[in-house]
Short mmCIF file of C-alpha atoms and ligand atoms in Angstrom, two decimals:
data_model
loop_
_atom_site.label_atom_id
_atom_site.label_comp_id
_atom_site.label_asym_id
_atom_site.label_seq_id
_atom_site.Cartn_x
_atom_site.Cartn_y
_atom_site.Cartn_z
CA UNK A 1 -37.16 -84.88 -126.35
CA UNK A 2 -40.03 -87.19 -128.19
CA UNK A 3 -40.71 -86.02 -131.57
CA UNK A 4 -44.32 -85.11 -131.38
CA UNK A 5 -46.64 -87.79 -133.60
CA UNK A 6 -47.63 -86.59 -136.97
CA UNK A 7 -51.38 -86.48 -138.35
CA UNK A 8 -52.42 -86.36 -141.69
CA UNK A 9 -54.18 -83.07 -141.59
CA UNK A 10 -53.48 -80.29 -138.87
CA UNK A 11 -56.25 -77.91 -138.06
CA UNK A 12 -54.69 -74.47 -138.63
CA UNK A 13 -56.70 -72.84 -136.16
CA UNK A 14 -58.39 -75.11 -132.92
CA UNK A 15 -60.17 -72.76 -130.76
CA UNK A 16 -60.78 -74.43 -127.06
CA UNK A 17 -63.08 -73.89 -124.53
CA UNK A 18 -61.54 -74.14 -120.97
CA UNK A 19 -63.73 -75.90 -119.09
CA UNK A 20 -63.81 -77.66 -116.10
CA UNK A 21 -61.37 -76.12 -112.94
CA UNK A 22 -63.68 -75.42 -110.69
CA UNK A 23 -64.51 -79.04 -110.39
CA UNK A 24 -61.02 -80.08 -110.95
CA UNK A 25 -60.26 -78.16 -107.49
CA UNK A 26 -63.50 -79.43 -105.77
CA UNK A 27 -62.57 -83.09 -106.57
CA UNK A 28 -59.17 -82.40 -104.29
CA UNK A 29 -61.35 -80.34 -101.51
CA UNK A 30 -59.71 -76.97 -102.92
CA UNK A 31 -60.98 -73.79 -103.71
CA UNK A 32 -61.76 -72.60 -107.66
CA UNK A 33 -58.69 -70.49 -107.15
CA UNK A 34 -56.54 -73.67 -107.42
CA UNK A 35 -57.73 -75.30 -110.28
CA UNK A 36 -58.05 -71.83 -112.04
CA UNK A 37 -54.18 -71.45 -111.37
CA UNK A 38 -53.22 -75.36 -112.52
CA UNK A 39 -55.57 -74.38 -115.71
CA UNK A 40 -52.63 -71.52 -116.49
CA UNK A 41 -50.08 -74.30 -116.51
CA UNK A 42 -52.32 -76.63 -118.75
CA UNK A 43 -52.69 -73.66 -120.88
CA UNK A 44 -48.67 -73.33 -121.21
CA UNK A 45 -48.15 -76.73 -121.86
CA UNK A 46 -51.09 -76.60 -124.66
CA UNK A 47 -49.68 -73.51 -126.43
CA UNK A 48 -46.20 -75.25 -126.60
CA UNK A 49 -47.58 -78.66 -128.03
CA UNK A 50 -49.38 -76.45 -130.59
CA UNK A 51 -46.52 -75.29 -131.24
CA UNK A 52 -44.85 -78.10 -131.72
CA UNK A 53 -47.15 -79.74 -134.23
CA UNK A 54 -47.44 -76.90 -136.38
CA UNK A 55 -51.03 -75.12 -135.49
CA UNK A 56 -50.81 -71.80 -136.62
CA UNK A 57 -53.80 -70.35 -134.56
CA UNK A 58 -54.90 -70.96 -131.02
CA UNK A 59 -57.75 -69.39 -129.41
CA UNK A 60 -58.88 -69.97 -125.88
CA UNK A 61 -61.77 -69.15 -123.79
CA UNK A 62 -60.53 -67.34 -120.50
CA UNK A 63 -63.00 -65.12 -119.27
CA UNK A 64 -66.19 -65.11 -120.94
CA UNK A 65 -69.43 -62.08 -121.05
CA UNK A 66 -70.87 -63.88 -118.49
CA UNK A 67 -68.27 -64.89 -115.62
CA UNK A 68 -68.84 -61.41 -114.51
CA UNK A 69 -72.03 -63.07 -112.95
CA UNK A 70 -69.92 -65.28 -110.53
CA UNK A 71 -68.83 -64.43 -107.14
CA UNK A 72 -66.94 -61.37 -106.58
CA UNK A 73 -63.64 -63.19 -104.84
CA UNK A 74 -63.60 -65.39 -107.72
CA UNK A 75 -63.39 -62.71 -110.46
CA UNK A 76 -60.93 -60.71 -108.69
CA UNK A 77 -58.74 -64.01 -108.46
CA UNK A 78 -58.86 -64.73 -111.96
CA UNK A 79 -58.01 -61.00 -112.65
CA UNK A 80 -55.08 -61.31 -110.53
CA UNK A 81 -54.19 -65.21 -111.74
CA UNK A 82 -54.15 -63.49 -115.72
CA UNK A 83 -51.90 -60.47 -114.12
CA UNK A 84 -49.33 -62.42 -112.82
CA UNK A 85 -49.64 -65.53 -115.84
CA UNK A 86 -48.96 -63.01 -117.71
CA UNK A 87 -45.71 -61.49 -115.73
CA UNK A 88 -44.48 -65.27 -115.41
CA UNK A 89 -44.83 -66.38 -119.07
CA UNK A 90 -44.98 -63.73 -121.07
CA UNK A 91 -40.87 -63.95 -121.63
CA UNK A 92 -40.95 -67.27 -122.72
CA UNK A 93 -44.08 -67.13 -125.01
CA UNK A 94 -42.29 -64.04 -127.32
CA UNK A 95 -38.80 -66.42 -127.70
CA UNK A 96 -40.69 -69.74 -128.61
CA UNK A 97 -42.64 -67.20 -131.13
CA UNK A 98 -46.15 -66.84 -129.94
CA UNK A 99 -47.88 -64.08 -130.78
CA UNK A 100 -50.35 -62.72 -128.24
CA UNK A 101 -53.61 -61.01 -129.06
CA UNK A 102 -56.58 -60.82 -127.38
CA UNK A 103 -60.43 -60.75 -128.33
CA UNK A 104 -62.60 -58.92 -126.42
CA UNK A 105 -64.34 -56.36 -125.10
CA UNK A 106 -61.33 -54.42 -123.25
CA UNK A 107 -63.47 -51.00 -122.37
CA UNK A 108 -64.96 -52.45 -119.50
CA UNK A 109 -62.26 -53.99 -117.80
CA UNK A 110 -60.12 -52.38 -115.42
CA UNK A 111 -56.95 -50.16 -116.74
CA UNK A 112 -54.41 -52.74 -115.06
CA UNK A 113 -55.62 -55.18 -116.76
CA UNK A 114 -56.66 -53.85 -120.10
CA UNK A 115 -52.53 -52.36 -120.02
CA UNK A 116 -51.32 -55.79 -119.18
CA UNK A 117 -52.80 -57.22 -121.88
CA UNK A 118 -52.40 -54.54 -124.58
CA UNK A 119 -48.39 -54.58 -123.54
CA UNK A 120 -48.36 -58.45 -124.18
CA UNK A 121 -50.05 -57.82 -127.00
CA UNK A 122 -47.34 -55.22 -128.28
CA UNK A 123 -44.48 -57.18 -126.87
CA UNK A 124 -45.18 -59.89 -129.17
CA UNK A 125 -46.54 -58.61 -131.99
CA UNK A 126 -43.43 -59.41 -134.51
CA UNK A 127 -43.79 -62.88 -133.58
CA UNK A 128 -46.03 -65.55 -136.49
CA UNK A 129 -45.21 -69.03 -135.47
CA UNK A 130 -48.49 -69.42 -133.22
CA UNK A 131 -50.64 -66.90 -132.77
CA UNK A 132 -52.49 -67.12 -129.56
CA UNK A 133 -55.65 -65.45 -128.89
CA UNK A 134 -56.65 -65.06 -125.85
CA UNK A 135 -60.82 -64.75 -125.11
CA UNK A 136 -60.82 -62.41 -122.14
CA UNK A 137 -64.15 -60.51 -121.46
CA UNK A 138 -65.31 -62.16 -124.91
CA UNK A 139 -69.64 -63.41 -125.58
CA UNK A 140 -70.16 -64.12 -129.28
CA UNK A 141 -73.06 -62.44 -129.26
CA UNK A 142 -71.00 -59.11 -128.09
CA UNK A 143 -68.34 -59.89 -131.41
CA UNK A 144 -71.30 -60.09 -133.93
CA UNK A 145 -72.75 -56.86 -132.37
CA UNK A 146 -69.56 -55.24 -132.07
CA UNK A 147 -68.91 -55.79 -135.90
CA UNK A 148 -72.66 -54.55 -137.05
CA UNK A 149 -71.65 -51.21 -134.88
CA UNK A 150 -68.26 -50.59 -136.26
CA UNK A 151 -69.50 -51.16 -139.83
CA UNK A 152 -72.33 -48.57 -139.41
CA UNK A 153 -69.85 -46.39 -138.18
CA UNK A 154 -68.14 -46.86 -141.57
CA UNK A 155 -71.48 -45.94 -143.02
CA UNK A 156 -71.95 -49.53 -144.92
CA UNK A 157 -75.09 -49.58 -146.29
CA UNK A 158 -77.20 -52.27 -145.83
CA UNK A 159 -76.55 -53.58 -149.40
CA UNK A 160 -72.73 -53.77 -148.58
CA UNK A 161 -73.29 -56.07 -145.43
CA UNK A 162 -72.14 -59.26 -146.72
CA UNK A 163 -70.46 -62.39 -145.15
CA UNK A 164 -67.05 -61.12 -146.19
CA UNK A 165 -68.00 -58.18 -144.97
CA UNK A 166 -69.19 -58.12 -141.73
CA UNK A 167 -66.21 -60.84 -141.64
CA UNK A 168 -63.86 -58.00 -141.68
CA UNK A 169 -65.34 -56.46 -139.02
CA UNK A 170 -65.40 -59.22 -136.28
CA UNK A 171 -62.38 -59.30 -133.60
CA UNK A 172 -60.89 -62.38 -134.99
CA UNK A 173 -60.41 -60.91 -138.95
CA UNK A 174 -57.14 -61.55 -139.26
CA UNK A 175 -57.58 -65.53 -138.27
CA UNK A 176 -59.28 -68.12 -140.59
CA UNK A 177 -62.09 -69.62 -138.91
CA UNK A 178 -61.60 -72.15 -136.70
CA UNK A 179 -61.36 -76.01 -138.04
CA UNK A 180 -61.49 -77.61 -134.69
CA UNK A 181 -63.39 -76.36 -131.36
CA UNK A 182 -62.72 -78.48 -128.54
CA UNK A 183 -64.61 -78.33 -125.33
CA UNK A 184 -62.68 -79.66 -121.78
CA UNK A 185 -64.92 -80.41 -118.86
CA UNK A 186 -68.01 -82.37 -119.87
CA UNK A 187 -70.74 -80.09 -120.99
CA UNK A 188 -71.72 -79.91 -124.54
CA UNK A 189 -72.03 -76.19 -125.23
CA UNK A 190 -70.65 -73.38 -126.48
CA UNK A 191 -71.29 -71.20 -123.77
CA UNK A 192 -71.32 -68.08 -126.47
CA UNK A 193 -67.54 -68.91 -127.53
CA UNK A 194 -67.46 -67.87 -131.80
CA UNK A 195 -70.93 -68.07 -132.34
CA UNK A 196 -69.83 -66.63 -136.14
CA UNK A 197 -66.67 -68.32 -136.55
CA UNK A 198 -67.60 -71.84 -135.47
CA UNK A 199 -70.22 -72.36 -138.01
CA UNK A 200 -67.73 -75.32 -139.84
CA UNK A 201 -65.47 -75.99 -136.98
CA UNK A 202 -65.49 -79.58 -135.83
CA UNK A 203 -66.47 -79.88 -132.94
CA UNK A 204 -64.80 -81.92 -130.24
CA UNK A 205 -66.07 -82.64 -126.58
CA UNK A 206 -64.15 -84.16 -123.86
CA UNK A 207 -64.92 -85.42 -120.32
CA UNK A 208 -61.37 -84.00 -119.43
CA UNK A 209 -61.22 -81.60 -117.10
CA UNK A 210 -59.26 -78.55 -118.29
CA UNK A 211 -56.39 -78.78 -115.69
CA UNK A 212 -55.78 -82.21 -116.52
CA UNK A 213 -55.49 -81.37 -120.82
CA UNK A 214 -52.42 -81.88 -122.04
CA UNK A 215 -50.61 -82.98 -125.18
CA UNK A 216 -51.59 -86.21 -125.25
CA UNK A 217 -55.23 -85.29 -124.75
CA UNK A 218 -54.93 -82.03 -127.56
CA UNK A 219 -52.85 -85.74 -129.86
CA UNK A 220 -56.60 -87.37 -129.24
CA UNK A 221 -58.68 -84.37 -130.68
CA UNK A 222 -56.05 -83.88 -133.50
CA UNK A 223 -56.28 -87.57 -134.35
CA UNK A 224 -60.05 -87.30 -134.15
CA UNK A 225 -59.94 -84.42 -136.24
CA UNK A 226 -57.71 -86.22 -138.76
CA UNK A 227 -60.39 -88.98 -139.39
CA UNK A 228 -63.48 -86.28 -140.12
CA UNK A 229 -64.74 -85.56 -143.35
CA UNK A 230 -65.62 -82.00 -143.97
CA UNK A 231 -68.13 -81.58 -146.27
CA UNK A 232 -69.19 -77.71 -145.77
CA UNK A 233 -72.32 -78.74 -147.52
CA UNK A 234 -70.76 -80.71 -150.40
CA UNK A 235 -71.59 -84.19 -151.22
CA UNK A 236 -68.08 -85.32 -149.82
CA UNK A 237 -65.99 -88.49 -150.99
CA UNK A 238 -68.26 -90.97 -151.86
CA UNK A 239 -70.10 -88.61 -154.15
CA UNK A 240 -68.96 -86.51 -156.94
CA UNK A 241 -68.37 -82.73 -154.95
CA UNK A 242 -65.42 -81.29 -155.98
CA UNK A 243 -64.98 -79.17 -152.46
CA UNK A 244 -65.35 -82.38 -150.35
CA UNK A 245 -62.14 -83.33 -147.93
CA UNK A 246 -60.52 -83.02 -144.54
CA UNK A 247 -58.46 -79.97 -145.47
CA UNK A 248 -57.64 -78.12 -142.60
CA UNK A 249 -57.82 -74.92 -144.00
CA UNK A 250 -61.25 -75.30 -145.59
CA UNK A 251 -61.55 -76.78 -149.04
CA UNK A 252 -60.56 -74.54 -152.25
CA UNK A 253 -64.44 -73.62 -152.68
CA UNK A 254 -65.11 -72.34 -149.67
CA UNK A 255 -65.06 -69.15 -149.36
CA UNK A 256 -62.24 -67.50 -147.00
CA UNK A 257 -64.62 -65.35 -145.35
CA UNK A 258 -62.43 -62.51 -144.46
C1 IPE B 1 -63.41 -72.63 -116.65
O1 IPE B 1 -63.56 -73.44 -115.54
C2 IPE B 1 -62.64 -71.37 -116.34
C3 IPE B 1 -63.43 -70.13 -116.41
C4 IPE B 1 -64.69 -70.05 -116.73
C5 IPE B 1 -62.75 -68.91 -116.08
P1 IPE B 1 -64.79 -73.25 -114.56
O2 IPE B 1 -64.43 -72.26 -113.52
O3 IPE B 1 -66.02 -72.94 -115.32
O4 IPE B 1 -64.88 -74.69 -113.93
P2 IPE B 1 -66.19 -75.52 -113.64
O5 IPE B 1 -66.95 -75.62 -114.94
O6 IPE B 1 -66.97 -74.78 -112.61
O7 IPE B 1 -65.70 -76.85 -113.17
C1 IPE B 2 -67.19 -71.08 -120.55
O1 IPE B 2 -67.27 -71.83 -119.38
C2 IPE B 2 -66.29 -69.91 -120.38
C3 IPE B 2 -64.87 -70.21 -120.22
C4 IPE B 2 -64.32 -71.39 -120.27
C5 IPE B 2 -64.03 -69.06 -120.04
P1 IPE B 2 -68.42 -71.60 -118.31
O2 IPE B 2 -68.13 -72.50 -117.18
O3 IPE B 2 -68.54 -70.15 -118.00
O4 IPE B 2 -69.72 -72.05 -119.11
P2 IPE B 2 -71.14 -72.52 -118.56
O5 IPE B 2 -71.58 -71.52 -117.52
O6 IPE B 2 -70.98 -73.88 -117.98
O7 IPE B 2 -72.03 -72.55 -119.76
MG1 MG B 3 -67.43 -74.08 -116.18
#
């Protein structure tokens, strides 16, 4: 098998936006349905490349706040599509090391599925050489809200609410924020995808449509990623900032966050 290229810098965490099946399956007269299910194989092939080259976290947009609002055949075939991607890969995703977990707002989605996911979740919870999180039933705006409610429930006074703080309390805590956000499918959004944790990601858009991402596309937005500077409000290179640089991880000045 090809070695997979090497880049300079590797994001630790790229966080990617799924976009673009329904269109994928119109251009080939199809229904959603089909380019919903040839996203799931994208989606494998993705999370093994990552793998391959070394990213540490990946976390994808599957079902966001506001897909509830489509039609009601297409929900309930993307509930069944994430049942049985789930039964079909779930085996081979635990041996190559992935660790599942999922962000989002599980109390409103039916028992089957909330089970499924929680048992993939526990399945694979010993593994750490990718973790993938998957964005099921996930806004943003719900994650930021989530966190203010869970740390009044701690009784945090207002005082105590700080970055790091309400950091803690967000559904992606145990992550570092992510370096590069990639969009598939054309539209330059975020659709209410990490409103919190995006605020230094680099952000990469792509015409692609999501069935048709694969390694050599995620190679393009690594090698794009490679040649940014990251400045998180430094002067960068060409001046004198100390916490300039294309780290991956953030530079040594900025603060961690969680
Ligand atoms: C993204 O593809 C998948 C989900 C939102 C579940 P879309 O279904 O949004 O595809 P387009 O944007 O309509 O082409
Ligand atoms: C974002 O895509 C959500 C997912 C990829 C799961 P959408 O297709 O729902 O976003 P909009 O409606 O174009 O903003
Ligand atoms: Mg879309």
């Amino acid at each position: 098998m090809a070695q997979p290229p090497t880049f300079e810098t590797v994001p630790r965490h790229v966080a990617i936006v799924m976009d673009g099946n329904g269109r994928w399956a119109r251009k080939r007269m199809m229904p959603r349905g089909v380019g919903h299910k040839a996203g799931v194989d994208a989606l494998v092939s993705v999370v093994q490349a990552s793998v391959d080259r070394g990213i540490e976290y990946l976390t994808v947009f599957a079902f966001s706040s506001e897909n509830w609002k489509r039609p009601e055949e297409e929900v309930s075939g993307l509930m069944s599509l994430l049942l049985v991607a789930v039964a079909k890969h779930l085996t081979k995703l635990c041996a190559d090391g992935v660790r599942i977990r999922i962000a989002g707002d599980l109390e409103n989605v039916s028992p089957k599925i909330r089970d499924a996911l929680l048992d993939a979740q526990a399945k694979t919870a010993a593994n750490s050489r990718l973790t993938l999180t998957v964005a099921f039933n996930y806004g943003g705006r719900w994650d930021i809200v989530q966190a203010c409610q869970k740390a009044m429930r701690d009784g945090l006074a207002a005082a105590q609410l700080d970055e790091a703080a309400l950091s803690s309390y967000m559904t992606m805590a145990y992550a570092p924020d992510p370096d590069l956000l990639i969009r598939t499918g054309g539209e330059v959004r975020l659709s209410n995808f990490l409103l919190w944790q995006s605020a230094y990601a680099e952000l990469y858009f792509s015409d692609c449509l999501w069935p048709d991402f694969d390694a050599s596309q995620l190679d393009q937005a690594l090698s794009t990623f490679a040649q940014r500077e990251r400045r998180f409000g430094d002067v960068g290179e060409s001046g004198q900032g100390a916490g300039a640089l294309g780290g991956a991880v953030g530079s040594t000045d900025q603060p961690s966050g969680h």
